[in-house]
Amino acid sequence: MTTTKIAVIGGSGLYDIDGLEDQEWVEVDTPWGKPSDAILTGTLQGLPICFLPRHGRGHVHGPTTVPYRANIDALKRLGVTDVISISACGSFREEMAPGDFVIVDQFIDRTFAREKSFFGTGCAAHVSVAHPTCDRLRAACLSAALDATIPVHDGGTYLAMEGPQFSTLAESKLYRDNWGCDVIGMTNMPEAKLAREAELCYASVAMITDYDSWHPDHGEVDVTRIIETLHGNADKAKSLVLGLPAVLNHARDTCPHGCDRALEYAILTAPE
Ligand code: ADE
């Protein structure tokens, strides 16, 4: 039996969570350096939960400099089993409107200036990320969103871009019309890949703030527009998190999708 321990990685606009009992900010060190910030630990209706502000309190890390490896490793060291990413995103679909949430199921990784693996020096391993999100954890996030009456979409492909600039109009149209992407953001990769290497279940709740640059009636995305929607989204995200203990098994068997056994056949380097 595994005792479920949730970590919420909060993105732009989400720097803490409500209702946590026995709160403590814990400093964690890792071989990959320090995580984005101290990690808030506590329990929510009996469910152990950690919260890590991805950009640090005060939003000190941009998307390229977020220490993704240290973040995932620090959560693993705290005994986390399930990682829920909550982040802002732009939408490529008319029906996926600002204020809506998307429980992402696929990614296209266009980031290029980040460390993407725990492996490579001394040990080579290749995990599968064909299905980069955990269906069990996604279903829990969907239930919690529906229970909190949040407008939510089940599934969507997230284009992870390097940033920090937003996309050009040509890129926006390419991702939407040719690549079939649904939303765009700057932070879920390599986070999702690293979570898989760390054998952690991963789900992503993408909170739509804008229509990126493609929408003829909405003009181009800028930070002012994003912030207008961000505050309402953060309140909804906090209510989603409050609903997680009711929809997650506090003790469970191994992950039915194998997230917690991802390294079983992945390591090529011979043991010493
Ligand atoms: N985060 C929020 N909106 C975004 C957009 N349009 N592109 C990339 N990241 C975003």
Short mmCIF file of C-alpha atoms and ligand atoms in Angstrom, two decimals:
data_model
loop_
_atom_site.label_atom_id
_atom_site.label_comp_id
_atom_site.label_asym_id
_atom_site.label_seq_id
_atom_site.Cartn_x
_atom_site.Cartn_y
_atom_site.Cartn_z
CA MET A 1 0.00 0.00 0.00
CA THR A 2 1.19 3.51 -0.85
CA THR A 3 0.24 6.49 1.31
CA THR A 4 -0.81 9.23 -1.07
CA LYS A 5 1.10 12.47 -0.62
CA ILE A 6 0.11 15.24 -2.99
CA ALA A 7 2.29 18.09 -4.19
CA VAL A 8 0.74 21.09 -5.86
CA ILE A 9 3.14 23.13 -7.97
CA GLY A 10 1.50 26.53 -8.27
CA GLY A 11 2.13 28.80 -11.24
CA SER A 12 1.63 32.50 -11.90
CA GLY A 13 -0.92 33.91 -9.45
CA LEU A 14 -0.86 30.92 -7.09
CA TYR A 15 1.70 31.39 -4.33
CA ASP A 16 -0.03 29.59 -1.43
CA ILE A 17 -3.07 27.40 -0.71
CA ASP A 18 -5.92 27.76 1.79
CA GLY A 19 -7.07 25.51 4.60
CA LEU A 20 -3.80 23.66 5.26
CA GLU A 21 -3.43 22.29 8.81
CA ASP A 22 -0.06 21.95 10.60
CA GLN A 23 1.55 24.30 8.08
CA GLU A 24 5.31 24.49 7.88
CA TRP A 25 7.60 26.00 5.21
CA VAL A 26 10.42 23.46 4.77
CA GLU A 27 13.80 24.21 3.13
CA VAL A 28 15.01 21.28 1.00
CA ASP A 29 18.41 20.92 -0.65
CA THR A 30 19.07 18.64 -3.60
CA PRO A 31 22.08 17.58 -5.72
CA TRP A 32 20.49 19.73 -8.46
CA GLY A 33 20.52 22.87 -6.31
CA LYS A 34 17.76 24.59 -4.39
CA PRO A 35 14.13 24.40 -5.49
CA SER A 36 12.23 27.55 -6.50
CA ASP A 37 11.36 28.27 -2.86
CA ALA A 38 10.80 26.59 0.48
CA ILE A 39 8.00 24.01 0.33
CA LEU A 40 4.81 24.46 2.33
CA THR A 41 3.84 21.17 3.99
CA GLY A 42 0.70 20.27 5.94
CA THR A 43 -2.48 18.22 5.76
CA LEU A 44 -5.83 18.87 4.15
CA GLN A 45 -8.65 16.84 5.71
CA GLY A 46 -6.10 14.18 6.67
CA LEU A 47 -4.37 14.11 3.28
CA PRO A 48 -0.64 15.00 3.41
CA ILE A 49 0.03 17.79 0.95
CA CYS A 50 2.99 19.91 -0.13
CA PHE A 51 2.84 23.19 -2.01
CA LEU A 52 5.68 24.62 -4.09
CA PRO A 53 5.34 28.04 -5.75
CA ARG A 54 6.97 27.31 -9.12
CA HIS A 55 8.21 30.86 -9.66
CA GLY A 56 9.03 31.42 -5.98
CA ARG A 57 7.11 33.78 -3.70
CA GLY A 58 7.48 37.21 -5.29
CA HIS A 59 7.72 35.55 -8.73
CA VAL A 60 11.52 35.62 -8.92
CA HIS A 61 12.02 32.83 -11.50
CA GLY A 62 11.08 33.20 -15.16
CA PRO A 63 10.07 30.05 -17.09
CA THR A 64 13.61 29.30 -18.29
CA THR A 65 15.30 29.66 -14.90
CA VAL A 66 12.80 27.67 -12.81
CA PRO A 67 15.00 24.94 -11.25
CA TYR A 68 12.83 22.09 -12.58
CA ARG A 69 15.15 19.24 -11.55
CA ALA A 70 15.60 20.56 -8.01
CA ASN A 71 11.82 21.07 -7.70
CA ILE A 72 10.92 17.51 -8.68
CA ASP A 73 13.78 15.99 -6.67
CA ALA A 74 12.84 18.00 -3.56
CA LEU A 75 9.24 16.75 -3.79
CA LYS A 76 10.47 13.16 -4.21
CA ARG A 77 12.68 13.57 -1.11
CA LEU A 78 9.61 14.72 0.86
CA GLY A 79 7.84 11.45 0.00
CA VAL A 80 5.44 12.93 -2.56
CA THR A 81 3.62 10.38 -4.74
CA ASP A 82 1.37 12.60 -6.89
CA VAL A 83 2.26 15.95 -8.47
CA ILE A 84 -0.47 18.32 -9.61
CA SER A 85 0.74 21.21 -11.72
CA ILE A 86 -1.43 24.32 -11.74
CA SER A 87 -0.38 26.92 -14.28
CA ALA A 88 -1.63 29.76 -16.47
CA CYS A 89 -1.97 29.17 -20.21
CA GLY A 90 -3.24 30.67 -23.43
CA SER A 91 -6.01 29.01 -25.47
CA PHE A 92 -6.13 28.03 -29.15
CA ARG A 93 -9.82 27.08 -29.06
CA GLU A 94 -12.80 29.44 -29.13
CA GLU A 95 -14.69 27.10 -26.78
CA MET A 96 -11.81 27.00 -24.28
CA ALA A 97 -12.34 30.49 -22.91
CA PRO A 98 -10.36 32.62 -20.45
CA GLY A 99 -11.42 31.53 -16.94
CA ASP A 100 -11.87 27.89 -18.01
CA PHE A 101 -9.58 25.11 -16.78
CA VAL A 102 -8.16 22.29 -18.95
CA ILE A 103 -7.06 18.94 -17.50
CA VAL A 104 -4.22 18.47 -19.98
CA ASP A 105 -3.43 14.97 -21.27
CA GLN A 106 -0.71 15.56 -23.90
CA PHE A 107 2.23 17.87 -24.52
CA ILE A 108 4.36 19.11 -27.37
CA ASP A 109 7.70 20.16 -25.94
CA ARG A 110 9.24 23.13 -27.76
CA THR A 111 11.48 24.20 -24.88
CA PHE A 112 15.20 24.19 -25.62
CA ALA A 113 17.15 26.01 -22.91
CA ARG A 114 16.45 23.83 -19.87
CA GLU A 115 17.95 20.75 -18.22
CA LYS A 116 15.48 18.00 -19.10
CA SER A 117 16.73 14.84 -17.43
CA PHE A 118 18.19 13.43 -14.23
CA PHE A 119 20.15 10.98 -16.38
CA GLY A 120 22.99 11.23 -18.86
CA THR A 121 26.20 11.42 -16.83
CA GLY A 122 27.19 8.07 -15.34
CA CYS A 123 23.79 6.53 -15.93
CA ALA A 124 21.76 6.46 -19.15
CA ALA A 125 18.01 5.89 -18.95
CA HIS A 126 15.15 6.40 -21.39
CA VAL A 127 11.67 6.50 -19.86
CA SER A 128 8.50 6.47 -21.96
CA VAL A 129 6.50 9.69 -22.00
CA ALA A 130 4.03 8.55 -24.66
CA HIS A 131 1.34 9.17 -22.05
CA PRO A 132 2.93 11.93 -19.99
CA THR A 133 0.04 12.47 -17.57
CA CYS A 134 -1.50 10.02 -15.09
CA ASP A 135 -5.13 9.17 -15.96
CA ARG A 136 -5.98 8.34 -12.34
CA LEU A 137 -4.70 11.72 -11.11
CA ARG A 138 -6.30 13.53 -14.07
CA ALA A 139 -9.67 11.99 -13.18
CA ALA A 140 -9.28 13.21 -9.57
CA CYS A 141 -8.48 16.75 -10.77
CA LEU A 142 -11.47 16.68 -13.10
CA SER A 143 -13.82 15.54 -10.30
CA ALA A 144 -12.48 18.20 -7.93
CA ALA A 145 -12.94 20.89 -10.60
CA LEU A 146 -16.50 19.75 -11.36
CA ASP A 147 -17.34 19.59 -7.63
CA ALA A 148 -16.11 23.20 -7.34
CA THR A 149 -18.31 24.16 -10.37
CA ILE A 150 -15.28 25.32 -12.34
CA PRO A 151 -15.79 25.36 -16.15
CA VAL A 152 -13.41 22.57 -17.10
CA HIS A 153 -12.36 20.64 -20.21
CA ASP A 154 -11.29 16.99 -19.98
CA GLY A 155 -8.13 16.61 -22.07
CA GLY A 156 -6.13 18.90 -24.27
CA THR A 157 -2.69 19.19 -25.86
CA TYR A 158 -0.40 21.74 -24.21
CA LEU A 159 2.34 23.36 -26.28
CA ALA A 160 5.27 24.08 -23.96
CA MET A 161 7.23 27.04 -25.34
CA GLU A 162 10.53 28.45 -24.11
CA GLY A 163 9.46 32.08 -23.72
CA PRO A 164 9.82 34.44 -22.06
CA GLN A 165 8.32 36.34 -25.01
CA PHE A 166 4.86 35.26 -26.15
CA SER A 167 4.40 33.62 -29.58
CA THR A 168 4.40 35.42 -32.90
CA LEU A 169 1.10 35.41 -34.81
CA ALA A 170 2.60 32.88 -37.28
CA GLU A 171 3.63 30.55 -34.43
CA SER A 172 0.23 30.91 -32.77
CA LYS A 173 -1.53 29.91 -36.03
CA LEU A 174 0.93 27.05 -36.64
CA TYR A 175 0.34 25.53 -33.20
CA ARG A 176 -3.44 25.94 -33.53
CA ASP A 177 -4.14 25.06 -37.18
CA ASN A 178 -1.32 22.68 -38.12
CA TRP A 179 -0.24 21.04 -34.88
CA GLY A 180 -3.69 20.67 -33.27
CA CYS A 181 -2.66 22.18 -29.93
CA ASP A 182 -5.34 23.34 -27.49
CA VAL A 183 -3.39 25.46 -25.00
CA ILE A 184 0.05 27.03 -24.66
CA GLY A 185 2.23 27.71 -21.64
CA MET A 186 5.86 28.03 -20.64
CA THR A 187 6.37 25.73 -17.66
CA ASN A 188 4.93 22.21 -17.90
CA MET A 189 8.00 20.92 -19.71
CA PRO A 190 10.42 19.54 -18.67
CA GLU A 191 8.47 19.27 -15.40
CA ALA A 192 6.24 16.43 -16.67
CA LYS A 193 9.21 14.50 -18.11
CA LEU A 194 11.19 14.85 -14.87
CA ALA A 195 8.20 13.71 -12.81
CA ARG A 196 8.06 10.54 -14.93
CA GLU A 197 11.81 9.95 -14.46
CA ALA A 198 11.25 10.37 -10.71
CA GLU A 199 8.39 7.81 -10.93
CA LEU A 200 5.83 10.36 -9.73
CA CYS A 201 2.26 10.53 -11.03
CA TYR A 202 1.74 13.90 -12.78
CA ALA A 203 -1.38 15.80 -13.82
CA SER A 204 -1.63 19.33 -15.17
CA VAL A 205 -4.45 21.77 -14.53
CA ALA A 206 -4.06 24.58 -17.05
CA MET A 207 -5.94 27.78 -16.20
CA ILE A 208 -6.77 29.77 -19.32
CA THR A 209 -5.97 33.48 -19.11
CA ASP A 210 -6.09 34.53 -22.81
CA TYR A 211 -6.48 33.54 -26.47
CA ASP A 212 -2.76 33.90 -27.23
CA SER A 213 -2.37 35.94 -30.44
CA TRP A 214 -4.51 34.15 -33.03
CA HIS A 215 -8.01 35.38 -32.10
CA PRO A 216 -9.20 38.18 -34.41
CA ASP A 217 -11.57 39.62 -31.76
CA HIS A 218 -9.24 39.52 -28.78
CA GLY A 219 -6.04 41.22 -29.88
CA GLU A 220 -2.65 40.01 -28.82
CA VAL A 221 -1.84 38.58 -25.42
CA ASP A 222 -0.01 40.75 -22.89
CA VAL A 223 0.70 40.53 -19.17
CA THR A 224 -2.01 43.07 -18.25
CA ARG A 225 -4.69 40.90 -19.88
CA ILE A 226 -3.31 37.81 -18.16
CA ILE A 227 -3.32 39.43 -14.71
CA GLU A 228 -6.96 40.50 -15.18
CA THR A 229 -7.99 36.81 -15.37
CA LEU A 230 -5.33 35.44 -13.04
CA HIS A 231 -6.89 36.47 -9.73
CA GLY A 232 -10.25 34.76 -10.42
CA ASN A 233 -8.38 31.69 -11.69
CA ALA A 234 -6.28 31.50 -8.50
CA ASP A 235 -9.42 31.50 -6.33
CA LYS A 236 -10.88 28.67 -8.44
CA ALA A 237 -7.60 26.74 -8.23
CA LYS A 238 -7.65 27.03 -4.44
CA SER A 239 -11.19 25.61 -4.32
CA LEU A 240 -10.12 22.74 -6.63
CA VAL A 241 -7.25 21.91 -4.24
CA LEU A 242 -9.66 21.98 -1.25
CA GLY A 243 -11.75 19.32 -3.02
CA LEU A 244 -8.85 16.91 -3.65
CA PRO A 245 -9.03 14.93 -0.35
CA ALA A 246 -12.62 13.91 -1.16
CA VAL A 247 -11.73 12.47 -4.57
CA LEU A 248 -8.32 10.88 -3.97
CA ASN A 249 -7.63 7.57 -2.26
CA HIS A 250 -5.51 8.35 0.79
CA ALA A 251 -3.99 4.85 0.64
CA ARG A 252 -3.73 2.99 -2.63
CA ASP A 253 -1.96 0.24 -4.51
CA THR A 254 0.63 0.89 -7.19
CA CYS A 255 -0.36 3.32 -9.96
CA PRO A 256 -2.58 1.47 -12.50
CA HIS A 257 -0.75 3.35 -15.28
CA GLY A 258 2.74 2.41 -14.11
CA CYS A 259 3.94 5.96 -13.39
CA ASP A 260 5.55 4.71 -10.17
CA ARG A 261 7.47 1.98 -12.05
CA ALA A 262 8.69 4.07 -15.00
CA LEU A 263 12.35 3.16 -14.50
CA GLU A 264 11.76 -0.61 -14.37
CA TYR A 265 12.95 -1.18 -17.96
CA ALA A 266 14.48 2.26 -18.66
CA ILE A 267 18.08 2.06 -17.43
CA LEU A 268 20.74 1.01 -19.97
CA THR A 269 23.87 1.47 -17.88
CA ALA A 270 25.15 -1.81 -16.39
CA PRO A 271 25.19 -1.97 -12.57
CA GLU A 272 28.72 -1.67 -11.10
N1 ADE B 1 0.70 31.81 -20.13
C1 ADE B 1 -0.49 32.43 -20.13
N2 ADE B 1 -0.85 32.78 -21.38
C2 ADE B 1 0.14 32.35 -22.20
C3 ADE B 1 0.35 32.41 -23.58
N3 ADE B 1 -0.54 32.97 -24.41
N4 ADE B 1 1.49 31.88 -24.09
C4 ADE B 1 2.39 31.29 -23.26
N5 ADE B 1 2.24 31.23 -21.93
C5 ADE B 1 1.13 31.74 -21.40
#
